[in-house]
Short mmCIF file of C-alpha atoms in Angstrom, two decimals:
data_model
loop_
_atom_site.label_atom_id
_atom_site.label_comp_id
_atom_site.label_asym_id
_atom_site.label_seq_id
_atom_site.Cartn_x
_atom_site.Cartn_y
_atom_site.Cartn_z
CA UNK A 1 24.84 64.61 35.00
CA UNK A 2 21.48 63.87 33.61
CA UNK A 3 22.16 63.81 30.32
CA UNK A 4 25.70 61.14 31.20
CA UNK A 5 22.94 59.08 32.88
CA UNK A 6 20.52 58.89 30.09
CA UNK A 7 23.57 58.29 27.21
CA UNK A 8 24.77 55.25 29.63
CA UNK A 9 21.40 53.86 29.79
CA UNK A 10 20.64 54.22 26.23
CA UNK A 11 24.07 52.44 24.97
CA UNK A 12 23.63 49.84 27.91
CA UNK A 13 19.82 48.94 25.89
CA UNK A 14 21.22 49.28 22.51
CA UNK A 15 23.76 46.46 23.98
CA UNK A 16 21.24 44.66 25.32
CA UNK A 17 19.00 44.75 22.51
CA UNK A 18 21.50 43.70 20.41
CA UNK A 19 22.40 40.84 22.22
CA UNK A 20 18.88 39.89 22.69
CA UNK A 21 18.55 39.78 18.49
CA UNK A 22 21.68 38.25 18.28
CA UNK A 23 20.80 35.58 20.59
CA UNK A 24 17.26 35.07 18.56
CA UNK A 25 18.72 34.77 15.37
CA UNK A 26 21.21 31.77 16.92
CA UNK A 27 18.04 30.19 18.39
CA UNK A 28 16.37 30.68 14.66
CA UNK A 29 19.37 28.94 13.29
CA UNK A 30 19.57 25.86 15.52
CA UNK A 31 15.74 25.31 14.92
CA UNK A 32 15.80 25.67 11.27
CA UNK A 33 19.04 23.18 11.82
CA UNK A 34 17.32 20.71 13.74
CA UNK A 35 13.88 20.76 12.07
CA UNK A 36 13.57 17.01 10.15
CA UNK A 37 11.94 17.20 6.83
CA UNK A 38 11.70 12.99 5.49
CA UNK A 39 10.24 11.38 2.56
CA UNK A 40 8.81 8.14 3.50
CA UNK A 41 7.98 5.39 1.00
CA UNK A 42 5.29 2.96 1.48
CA UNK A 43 4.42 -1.10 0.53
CA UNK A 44 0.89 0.19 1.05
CA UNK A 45 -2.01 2.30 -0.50
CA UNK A 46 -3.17 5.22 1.84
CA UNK A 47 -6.69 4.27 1.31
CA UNK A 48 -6.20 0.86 2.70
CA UNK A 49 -8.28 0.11 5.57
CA UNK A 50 -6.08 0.66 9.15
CA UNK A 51 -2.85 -0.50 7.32
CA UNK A 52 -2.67 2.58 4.70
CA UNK A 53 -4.33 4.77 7.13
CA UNK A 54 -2.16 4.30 9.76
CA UNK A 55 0.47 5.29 7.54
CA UNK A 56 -1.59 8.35 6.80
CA UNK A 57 -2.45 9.27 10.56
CA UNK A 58 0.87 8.95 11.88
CA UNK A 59 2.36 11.53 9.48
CA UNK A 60 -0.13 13.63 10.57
CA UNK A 61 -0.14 12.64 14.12
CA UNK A 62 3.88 13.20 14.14
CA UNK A 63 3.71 16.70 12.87
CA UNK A 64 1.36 17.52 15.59
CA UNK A 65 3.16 16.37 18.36
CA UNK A 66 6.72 17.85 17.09
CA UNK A 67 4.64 20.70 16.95
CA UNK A 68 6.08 21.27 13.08
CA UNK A 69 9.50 20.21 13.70
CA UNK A 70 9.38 16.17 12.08
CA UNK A 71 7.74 16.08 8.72
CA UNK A 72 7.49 12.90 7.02
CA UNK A 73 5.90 13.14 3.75
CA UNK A 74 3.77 9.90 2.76
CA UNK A 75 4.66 8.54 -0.99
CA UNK A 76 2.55 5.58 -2.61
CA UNK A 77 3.61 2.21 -3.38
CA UNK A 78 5.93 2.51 -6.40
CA UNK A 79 6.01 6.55 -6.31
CA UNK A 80 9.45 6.36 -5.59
CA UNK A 81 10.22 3.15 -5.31
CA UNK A 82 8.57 -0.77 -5.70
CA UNK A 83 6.39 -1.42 -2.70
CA UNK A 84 8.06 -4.56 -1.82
CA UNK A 85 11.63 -3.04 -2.45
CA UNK A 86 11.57 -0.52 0.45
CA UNK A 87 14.42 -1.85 2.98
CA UNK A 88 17.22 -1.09 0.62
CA UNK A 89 16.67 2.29 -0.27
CA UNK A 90 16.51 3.19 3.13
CA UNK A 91 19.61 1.36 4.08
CA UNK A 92 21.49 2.95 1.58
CA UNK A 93 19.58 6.71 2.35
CA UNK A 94 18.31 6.86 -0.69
CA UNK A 95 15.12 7.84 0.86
CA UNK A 96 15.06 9.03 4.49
CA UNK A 97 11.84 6.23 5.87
CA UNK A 98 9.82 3.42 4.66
CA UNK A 99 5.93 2.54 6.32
CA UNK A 100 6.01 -1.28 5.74
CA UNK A 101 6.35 -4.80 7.35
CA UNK A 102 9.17 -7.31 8.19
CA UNK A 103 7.93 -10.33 6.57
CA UNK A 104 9.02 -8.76 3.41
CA UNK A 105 12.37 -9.40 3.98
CA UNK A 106 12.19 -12.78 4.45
CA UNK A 107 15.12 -13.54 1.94
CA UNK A 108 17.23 -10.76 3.53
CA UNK A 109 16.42 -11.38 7.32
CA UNK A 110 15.20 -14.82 7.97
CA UNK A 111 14.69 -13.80 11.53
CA UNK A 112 12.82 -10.27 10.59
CA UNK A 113 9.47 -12.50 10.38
CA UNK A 114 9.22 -12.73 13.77
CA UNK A 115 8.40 -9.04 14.37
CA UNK A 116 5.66 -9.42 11.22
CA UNK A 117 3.69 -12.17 13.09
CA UNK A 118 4.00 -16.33 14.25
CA UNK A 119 2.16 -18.79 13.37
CA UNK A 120 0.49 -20.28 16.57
CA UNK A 121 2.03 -17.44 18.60
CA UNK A 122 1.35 -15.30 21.47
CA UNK A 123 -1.97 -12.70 21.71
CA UNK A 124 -1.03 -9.20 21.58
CA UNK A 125 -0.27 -8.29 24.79
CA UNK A 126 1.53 -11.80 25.17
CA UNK A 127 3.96 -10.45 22.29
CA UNK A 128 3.78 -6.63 23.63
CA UNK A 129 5.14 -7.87 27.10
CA UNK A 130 8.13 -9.90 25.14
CA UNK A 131 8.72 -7.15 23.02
CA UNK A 132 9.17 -4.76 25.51
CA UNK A 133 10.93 -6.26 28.38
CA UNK A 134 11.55 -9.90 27.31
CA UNK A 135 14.23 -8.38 24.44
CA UNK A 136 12.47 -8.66 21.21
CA UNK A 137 12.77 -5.09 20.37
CA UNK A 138 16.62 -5.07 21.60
CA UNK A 139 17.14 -8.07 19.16
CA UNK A 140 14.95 -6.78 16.44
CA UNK A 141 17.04 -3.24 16.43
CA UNK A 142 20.48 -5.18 16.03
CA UNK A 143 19.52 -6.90 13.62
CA UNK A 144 18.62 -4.58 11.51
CA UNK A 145 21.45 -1.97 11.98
CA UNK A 146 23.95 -4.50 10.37
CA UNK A 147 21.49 -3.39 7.70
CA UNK A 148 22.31 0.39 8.30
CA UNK A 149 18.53 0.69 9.34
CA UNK A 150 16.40 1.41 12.46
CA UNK A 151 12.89 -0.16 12.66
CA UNK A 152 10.03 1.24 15.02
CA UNK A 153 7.29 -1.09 15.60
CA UNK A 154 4.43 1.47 14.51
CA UNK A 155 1.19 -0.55 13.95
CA UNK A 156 -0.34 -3.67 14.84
CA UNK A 157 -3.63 -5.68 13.85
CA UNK A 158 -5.88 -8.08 14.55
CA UNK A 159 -5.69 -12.04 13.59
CA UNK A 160 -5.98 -12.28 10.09
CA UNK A 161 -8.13 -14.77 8.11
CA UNK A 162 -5.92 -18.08 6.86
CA UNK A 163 -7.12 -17.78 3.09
CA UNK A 164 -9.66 -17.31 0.14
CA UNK A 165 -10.37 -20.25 -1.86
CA UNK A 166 -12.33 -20.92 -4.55
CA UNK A 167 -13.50 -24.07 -4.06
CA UNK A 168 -14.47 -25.42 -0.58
CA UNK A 169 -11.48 -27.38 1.17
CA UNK A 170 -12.71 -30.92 3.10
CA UNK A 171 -9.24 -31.92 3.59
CA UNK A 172 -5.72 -31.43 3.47
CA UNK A 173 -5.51 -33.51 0.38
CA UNK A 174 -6.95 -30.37 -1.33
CA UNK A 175 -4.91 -27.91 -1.05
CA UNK A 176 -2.06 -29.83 -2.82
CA UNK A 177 -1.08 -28.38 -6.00
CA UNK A 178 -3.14 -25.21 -5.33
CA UNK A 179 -1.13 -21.86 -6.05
CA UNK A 180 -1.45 -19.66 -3.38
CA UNK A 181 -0.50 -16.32 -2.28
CA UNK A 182 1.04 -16.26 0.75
CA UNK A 183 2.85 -14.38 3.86
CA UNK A 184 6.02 -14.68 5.86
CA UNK A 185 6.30 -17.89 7.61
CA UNK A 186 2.86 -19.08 7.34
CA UNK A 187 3.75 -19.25 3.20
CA UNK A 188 6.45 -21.99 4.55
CA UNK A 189 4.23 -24.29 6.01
CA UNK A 190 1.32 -24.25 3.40
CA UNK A 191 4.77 -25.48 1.25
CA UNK A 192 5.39 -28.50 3.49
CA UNK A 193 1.96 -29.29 2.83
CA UNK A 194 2.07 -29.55 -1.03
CA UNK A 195 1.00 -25.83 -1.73
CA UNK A 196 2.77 -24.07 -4.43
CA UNK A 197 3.18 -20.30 -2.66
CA UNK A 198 4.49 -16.95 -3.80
CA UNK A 199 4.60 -13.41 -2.28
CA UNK A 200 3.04 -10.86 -4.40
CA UNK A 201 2.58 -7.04 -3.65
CA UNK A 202 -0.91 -5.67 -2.46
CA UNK A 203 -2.25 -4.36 -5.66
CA UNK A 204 -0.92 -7.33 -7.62
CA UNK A 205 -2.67 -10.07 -5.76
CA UNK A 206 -6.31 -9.23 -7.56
CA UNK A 207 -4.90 -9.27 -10.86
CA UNK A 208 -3.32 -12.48 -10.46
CA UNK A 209 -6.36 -14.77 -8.95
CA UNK A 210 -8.43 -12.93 -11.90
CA UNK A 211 -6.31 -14.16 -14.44
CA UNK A 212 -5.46 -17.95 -12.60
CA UNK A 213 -2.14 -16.77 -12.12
CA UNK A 214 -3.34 -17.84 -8.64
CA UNK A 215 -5.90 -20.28 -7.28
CA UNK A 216 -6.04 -19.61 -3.79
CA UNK A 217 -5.14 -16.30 -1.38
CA UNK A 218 -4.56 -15.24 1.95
CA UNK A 219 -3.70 -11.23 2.81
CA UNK A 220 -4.90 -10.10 5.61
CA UNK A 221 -8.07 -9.64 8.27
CA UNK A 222 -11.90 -9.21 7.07
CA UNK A 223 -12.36 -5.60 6.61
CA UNK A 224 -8.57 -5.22 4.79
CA UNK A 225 -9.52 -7.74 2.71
CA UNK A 226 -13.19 -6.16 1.42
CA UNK A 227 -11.55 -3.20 0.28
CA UNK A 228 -9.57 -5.21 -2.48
CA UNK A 229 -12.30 -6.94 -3.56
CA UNK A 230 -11.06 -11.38 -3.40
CA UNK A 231 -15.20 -11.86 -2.78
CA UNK A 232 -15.99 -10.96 -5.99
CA UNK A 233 -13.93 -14.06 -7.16
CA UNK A 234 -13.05 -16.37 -4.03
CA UNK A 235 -15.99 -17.46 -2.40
CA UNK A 236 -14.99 -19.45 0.65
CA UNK A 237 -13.41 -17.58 2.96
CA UNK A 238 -10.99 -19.54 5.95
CA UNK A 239 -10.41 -18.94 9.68
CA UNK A 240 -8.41 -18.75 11.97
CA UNK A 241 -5.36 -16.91 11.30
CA UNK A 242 -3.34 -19.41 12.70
CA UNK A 243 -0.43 -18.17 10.66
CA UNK A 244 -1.18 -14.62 12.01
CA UNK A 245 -3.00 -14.59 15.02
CA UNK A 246 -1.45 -10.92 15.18
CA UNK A 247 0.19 -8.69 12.94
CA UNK A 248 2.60 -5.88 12.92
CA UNK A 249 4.01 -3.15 11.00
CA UNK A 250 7.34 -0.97 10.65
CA UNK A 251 8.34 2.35 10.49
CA UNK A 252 12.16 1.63 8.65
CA UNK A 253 14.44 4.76 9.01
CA UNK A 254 17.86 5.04 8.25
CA UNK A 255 20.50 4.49 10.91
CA UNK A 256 22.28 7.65 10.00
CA UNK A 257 19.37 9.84 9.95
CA UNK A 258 17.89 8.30 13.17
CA UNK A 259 21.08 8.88 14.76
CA UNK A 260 21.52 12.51 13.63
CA UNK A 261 17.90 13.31 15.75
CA UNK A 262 17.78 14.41 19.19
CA UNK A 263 16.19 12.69 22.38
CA UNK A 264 13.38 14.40 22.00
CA UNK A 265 12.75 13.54 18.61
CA UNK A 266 13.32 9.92 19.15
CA UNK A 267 11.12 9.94 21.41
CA UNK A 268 8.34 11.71 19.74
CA UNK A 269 8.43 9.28 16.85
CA UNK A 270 8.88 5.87 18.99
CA UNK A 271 5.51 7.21 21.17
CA UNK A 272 3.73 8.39 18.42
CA UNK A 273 4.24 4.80 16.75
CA UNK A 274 3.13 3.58 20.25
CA UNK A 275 -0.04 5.29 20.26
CA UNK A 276 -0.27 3.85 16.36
CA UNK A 277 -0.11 0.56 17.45
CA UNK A 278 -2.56 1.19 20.09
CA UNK A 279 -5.35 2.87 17.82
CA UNK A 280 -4.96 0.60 15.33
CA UNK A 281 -5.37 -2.76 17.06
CA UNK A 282 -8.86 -0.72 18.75
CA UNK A 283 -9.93 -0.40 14.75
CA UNK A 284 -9.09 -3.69 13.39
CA UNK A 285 -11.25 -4.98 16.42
CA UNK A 286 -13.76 -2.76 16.34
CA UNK A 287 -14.33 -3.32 12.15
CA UNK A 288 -14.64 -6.95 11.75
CA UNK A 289 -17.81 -7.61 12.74
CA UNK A 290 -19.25 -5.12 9.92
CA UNK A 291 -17.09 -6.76 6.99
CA UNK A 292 -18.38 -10.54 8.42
CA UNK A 293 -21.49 -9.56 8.12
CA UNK A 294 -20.81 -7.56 4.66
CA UNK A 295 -19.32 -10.94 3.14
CA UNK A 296 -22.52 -13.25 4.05
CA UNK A 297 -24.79 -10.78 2.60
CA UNK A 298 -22.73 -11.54 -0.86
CA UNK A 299 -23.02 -15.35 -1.11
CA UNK A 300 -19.69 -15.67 0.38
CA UNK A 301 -19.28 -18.86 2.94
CA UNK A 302 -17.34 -18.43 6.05
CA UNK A 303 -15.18 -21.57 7.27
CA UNK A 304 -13.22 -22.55 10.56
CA UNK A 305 -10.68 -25.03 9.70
CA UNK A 306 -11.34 -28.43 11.65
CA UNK A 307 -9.12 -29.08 14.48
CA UNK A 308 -7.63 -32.29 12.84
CA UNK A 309 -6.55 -29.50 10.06
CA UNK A 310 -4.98 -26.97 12.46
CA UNK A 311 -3.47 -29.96 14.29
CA UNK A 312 -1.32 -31.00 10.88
CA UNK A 313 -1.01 -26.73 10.20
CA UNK A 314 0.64 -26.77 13.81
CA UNK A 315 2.60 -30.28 13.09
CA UNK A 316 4.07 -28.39 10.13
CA UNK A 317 5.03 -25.25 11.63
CA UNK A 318 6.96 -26.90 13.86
CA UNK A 319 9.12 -29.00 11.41
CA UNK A 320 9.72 -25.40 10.04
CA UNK A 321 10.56 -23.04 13.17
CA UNK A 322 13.21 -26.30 13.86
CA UNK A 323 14.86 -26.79 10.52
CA UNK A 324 14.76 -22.33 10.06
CA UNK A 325 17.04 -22.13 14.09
CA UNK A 326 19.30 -24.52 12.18
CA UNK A 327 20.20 -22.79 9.44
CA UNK A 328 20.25 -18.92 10.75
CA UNK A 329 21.76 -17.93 13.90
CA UNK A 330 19.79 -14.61 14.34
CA UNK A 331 16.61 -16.22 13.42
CA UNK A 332 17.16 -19.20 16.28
CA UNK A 333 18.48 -16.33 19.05
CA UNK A 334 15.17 -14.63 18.51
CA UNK A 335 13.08 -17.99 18.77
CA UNK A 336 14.80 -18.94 21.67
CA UNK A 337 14.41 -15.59 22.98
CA UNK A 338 10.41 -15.77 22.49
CA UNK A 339 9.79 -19.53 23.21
CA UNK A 340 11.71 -18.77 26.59
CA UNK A 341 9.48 -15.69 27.64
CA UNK A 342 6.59 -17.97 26.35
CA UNK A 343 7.59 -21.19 28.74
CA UNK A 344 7.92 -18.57 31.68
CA UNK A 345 4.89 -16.55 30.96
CA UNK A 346 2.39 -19.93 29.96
CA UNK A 347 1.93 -20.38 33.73
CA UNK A 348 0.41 -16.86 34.33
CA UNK A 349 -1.41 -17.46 31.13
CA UNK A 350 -3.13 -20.57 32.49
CA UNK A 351 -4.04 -18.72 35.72
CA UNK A 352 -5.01 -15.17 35.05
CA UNK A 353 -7.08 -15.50 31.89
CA UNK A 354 -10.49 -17.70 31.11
CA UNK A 355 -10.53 -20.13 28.04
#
């Protein structure tokens, strides 16, 4: 009876066992299945300061918090494709991701500027609070899936400085005739007031001002703008950023391969990129003190415009944002969408904060 006993026990573990491995080896399968390996092309070097480095942190930061189950592997500008030619490799899945920003697409998506930065626009938390739960990111996703691609708002810095000149500017008169690189909406404006503008790619914009391809520059905040080196040619240097009192980056990915993740994988990339945007508007804060003090030390002048010259700035911008709603629909839904949280959020503005 003993022995009947032990035989049933043994073939009910063998069962069991087998069962056990089978059921592993499903669990293996579905993990290998749903593990995410992405390339990820960028519009910007990995050594630039906070921009390129976010890039760089988040692909690390993702694989930690996936715990080795999203890998996104970080390619330079023009390693697989142009840096300013991103969006439509991704829409068409020729590459899985893209680590850029939405000004860029300015011909594309008229409207896509918006989520880049404003020109006399809301603070950072100002923006944050429409973004969130005044329906800029709900607009800003539809928009872009007619273009078969999902953004995630991953990054976001500080005002940026309004432009490096080489000459100092007493008046508006000027700046006519001046080529200029310029950004996104901002690059309108300067138009209206006689500037001849053009978009040029990161690395590119040196070259050109070197050569007098360009007279005249604006890129980005203090500390971004010491690592490519405008103060060894430009040395008057222009604030504020009224064309970017804040800016913001993307994280593109394809519809179809955002749509294949799970949940919980959505959800580890959209509060990664939250944490991103966090830790990067901290550094961009935190560093530009050091470069202003950097740039004086090297004969270069530091300017505030004069209010009569951010009055016209501000006079332009607005013939723009009003002739722009008129010709694109999406880009006048999101205006109206952010100039109505603005009129209803002004009044807590005026109250809660100092001057």
């Amino acid at each position: 009876m003993n022995k009947i006993v032990l035989i049933v026990l043994c073939l009910i573990f063998s069962v069991t066992a087998s069962c056990d491995n089978d059921s592993s080896s499903v669990d293996k399968k579905k993990n290998v299945e749903n593990k995410v390996v992405w390339k990820m092309a960028s519009s910007f070097p990995g050594s630039l300061n906070i921009i390129g480095e976010g890039a760089l942190n988040f692909v690390e930061r993702i694989d930690q918090v996936s715990n080795g189950f999203i890998t996104i592997k970080f390619f330079e500008p023009g390693a697989l494709v142009p840096a300013l030619e991103v969006f439509d490799p991704v829409s068409t899945g020729a590459i899985d991701a893209a680590w850029s920003t939405p000004g860029f697409w300015a011909g594309k998506i008229p409207a896509a500027q918006f989520f880049t930065a404003i020109p006399f626009g809301p603070s950072p938390g100002e923006l944050l609070g429409w973004y969130y739960y005044g329906g800029g990111k709900d607009l800003w996703e539809e928009i872009y899936h007619k273009h078969n691609v999902h953004p995630v708002q991953c990054l976001m810095i500080s005002p940026e400085a309004s432009g490096w000149f080489k000459k100092e500017i007493h008046s508006l008169e000027d700046l006519k005739g001046l080529k200029m690189r310029f950004f996104g909406l901002g690059a309108i404006v300067m138009g209206k007031l006689g500037v001849s503008t053009q978009l040029l790619a990161p690395g590119d914009i040196y070259p050109a001002l070197e050569l007098g391809t360009i007279d005249a520059l604006e890129f980005s905040m203090p500390i971004i703008d010491k690592d490519f080196g405008f103060y060894q040619i430009a040395k008057h240097y222009y604030f504020p950023g009224w064309h970017q009192p804040f800016s913001t980056n993307e994280l593109l990915i394809n519809l179809d391969r955002w749509n294949a993740l799970s949940s919980s994988q959505k959800a580890q990339i959209e509060t990664t990129c939250t944490e991103s945007v966090v830790k990067s508007l901290a550094m961009s804060e935190t560093r530009q003190p050091e470069a202003l003090e950097f740039y004086e030390s090297v004969g270069v002048t530091l300017h505030r415009w004069p209010d009569e010259i951010l009055e016209k700035y501000k006079e332009a911008w607005d013939q723009v944002v009003e002739e722009k709603a008129s010709e694109n629909e999406d880009f006048a839904r999101v205006w109206n969408s952010l100039s109505a949280y603005r009129d209803k959020y002004k009044v807590w503005k005026s109250l809660g904060y100092v001057d």
